[in-house]
Amino acid sequence: MTEKPPSPQVRDLIRQCAQVVVNARPEWLDELDQAVLGANPAIASDPELAAAISRSNRSNLLFWGAANVHDPGAPVPPNITSEPIAVARELVRRGVDSYSLDAYRVGEGVAWRRLMDIAFELTSDPADLHEMLNVCSRSVSEFIEATLGAIAAQIELERDELTRGSHAERRETVALLLDGAPIPRQRAESRLGYGLGGTHTAAVIWTDNPNGDLSQLDQAAEAFGRGGRVRPLTVSASTATRWVWAPGAPDVTALASAAGSEVRIAIGSTGAGVDGFRRSHFDALTTQQMMARLRSPQQIAEYTDIELVALLTADADRAAVFVKRVLGDLETASPELRSAVRIFVREQCNVSRAAGKLFTHRNTLLRRLARADELLPRPLADNSVEVGVALDVLHWRG
């Protein structure tokens, strides 16, 4: 049965509503992202996938809005632009067979509540409101269903492509090792082309810009193998993420100079054997998640440097309270002053060593430490451990 088209006055109301949606306020978009990611912690903990979901949220909202500006109340075709298709690709490359409807349903609920608020601001006529909300409700629901169908079809295509070739075998072998499956070591080494004896360090190398120069990821992976002197094991975890392992410990200084400007690197601990291979990877993931959670401006982070910060900031609100309580007015002091105190504490409160690290005169450092004591709730000498931890949180937090 063909639905009766909306009346001219309701079409005009829908067009006005859609124009507001197309020019959505930033706080509306943030609300949408927070709701969707909050309902999907596994997605929220993966920086690249969370960013893809965020782009897809915005794309769907603007796609529906633009369609209703053009032809108010008419059926909206599925959104098969690059953003939702990228979500399908990333899910499959992470081994997810199908996308839970929860994220889209949560997003649909948030968007619908916002649409109702807009509608009630546009008119108070009961009949027009009833017709407008009825048309928009059906339109949004059918649009989401059609888009989910398109994503499901793309997932099937991506799965077929991914399960062919050597990459699939390498990814499957790595997954077995990380899951602790009893795969014989010799067989795993043969499939990976990588020795599992000795020590290993893992890294997660990624970019927040999947449309950028992705060759920089592979260049960084090669540099992680100590500038090409050793052969690293690299697995494409997704379009814009590489999982990498290399024997021994990396040269972080050389790695920093080799990484492109958009590349970010989270480095795990160094461990021995298959257990070290596995543990180092999970430490690298923990490091990546902390960098994303804190929106850290740092390009490279090592697990050995952030382990305590990662634990403390698992609850962001409590971490913020801790920093404020411990640092007081030092929290908002100049970066130079905070850095001086942080390095002083890291150098076991040795003025000479800290001054050398900071490339500053000993007396300059002493003056900065005296100023810090004026800003701290408790003297630095009585509370250096907590102050150092709080300053580390600020260092990694964006």
XYZ file of C-alpha atoms in Angstrom, residues 36-46:
11
model
C 26.566 4.966 20.516
C 30.074 4.293 21.822
C 28.859 4.100 25.414
C 26.554 1.240 24.423
C 29.410 -0.546 22.650
C 32.503 -0.581 24.926
C 34.347 -3.041 22.664
C 34.080 -0.553 19.805
C 34.817 2.460 22.009
C 38.095 0.893 23.206
C 39.377 0.586 19.629
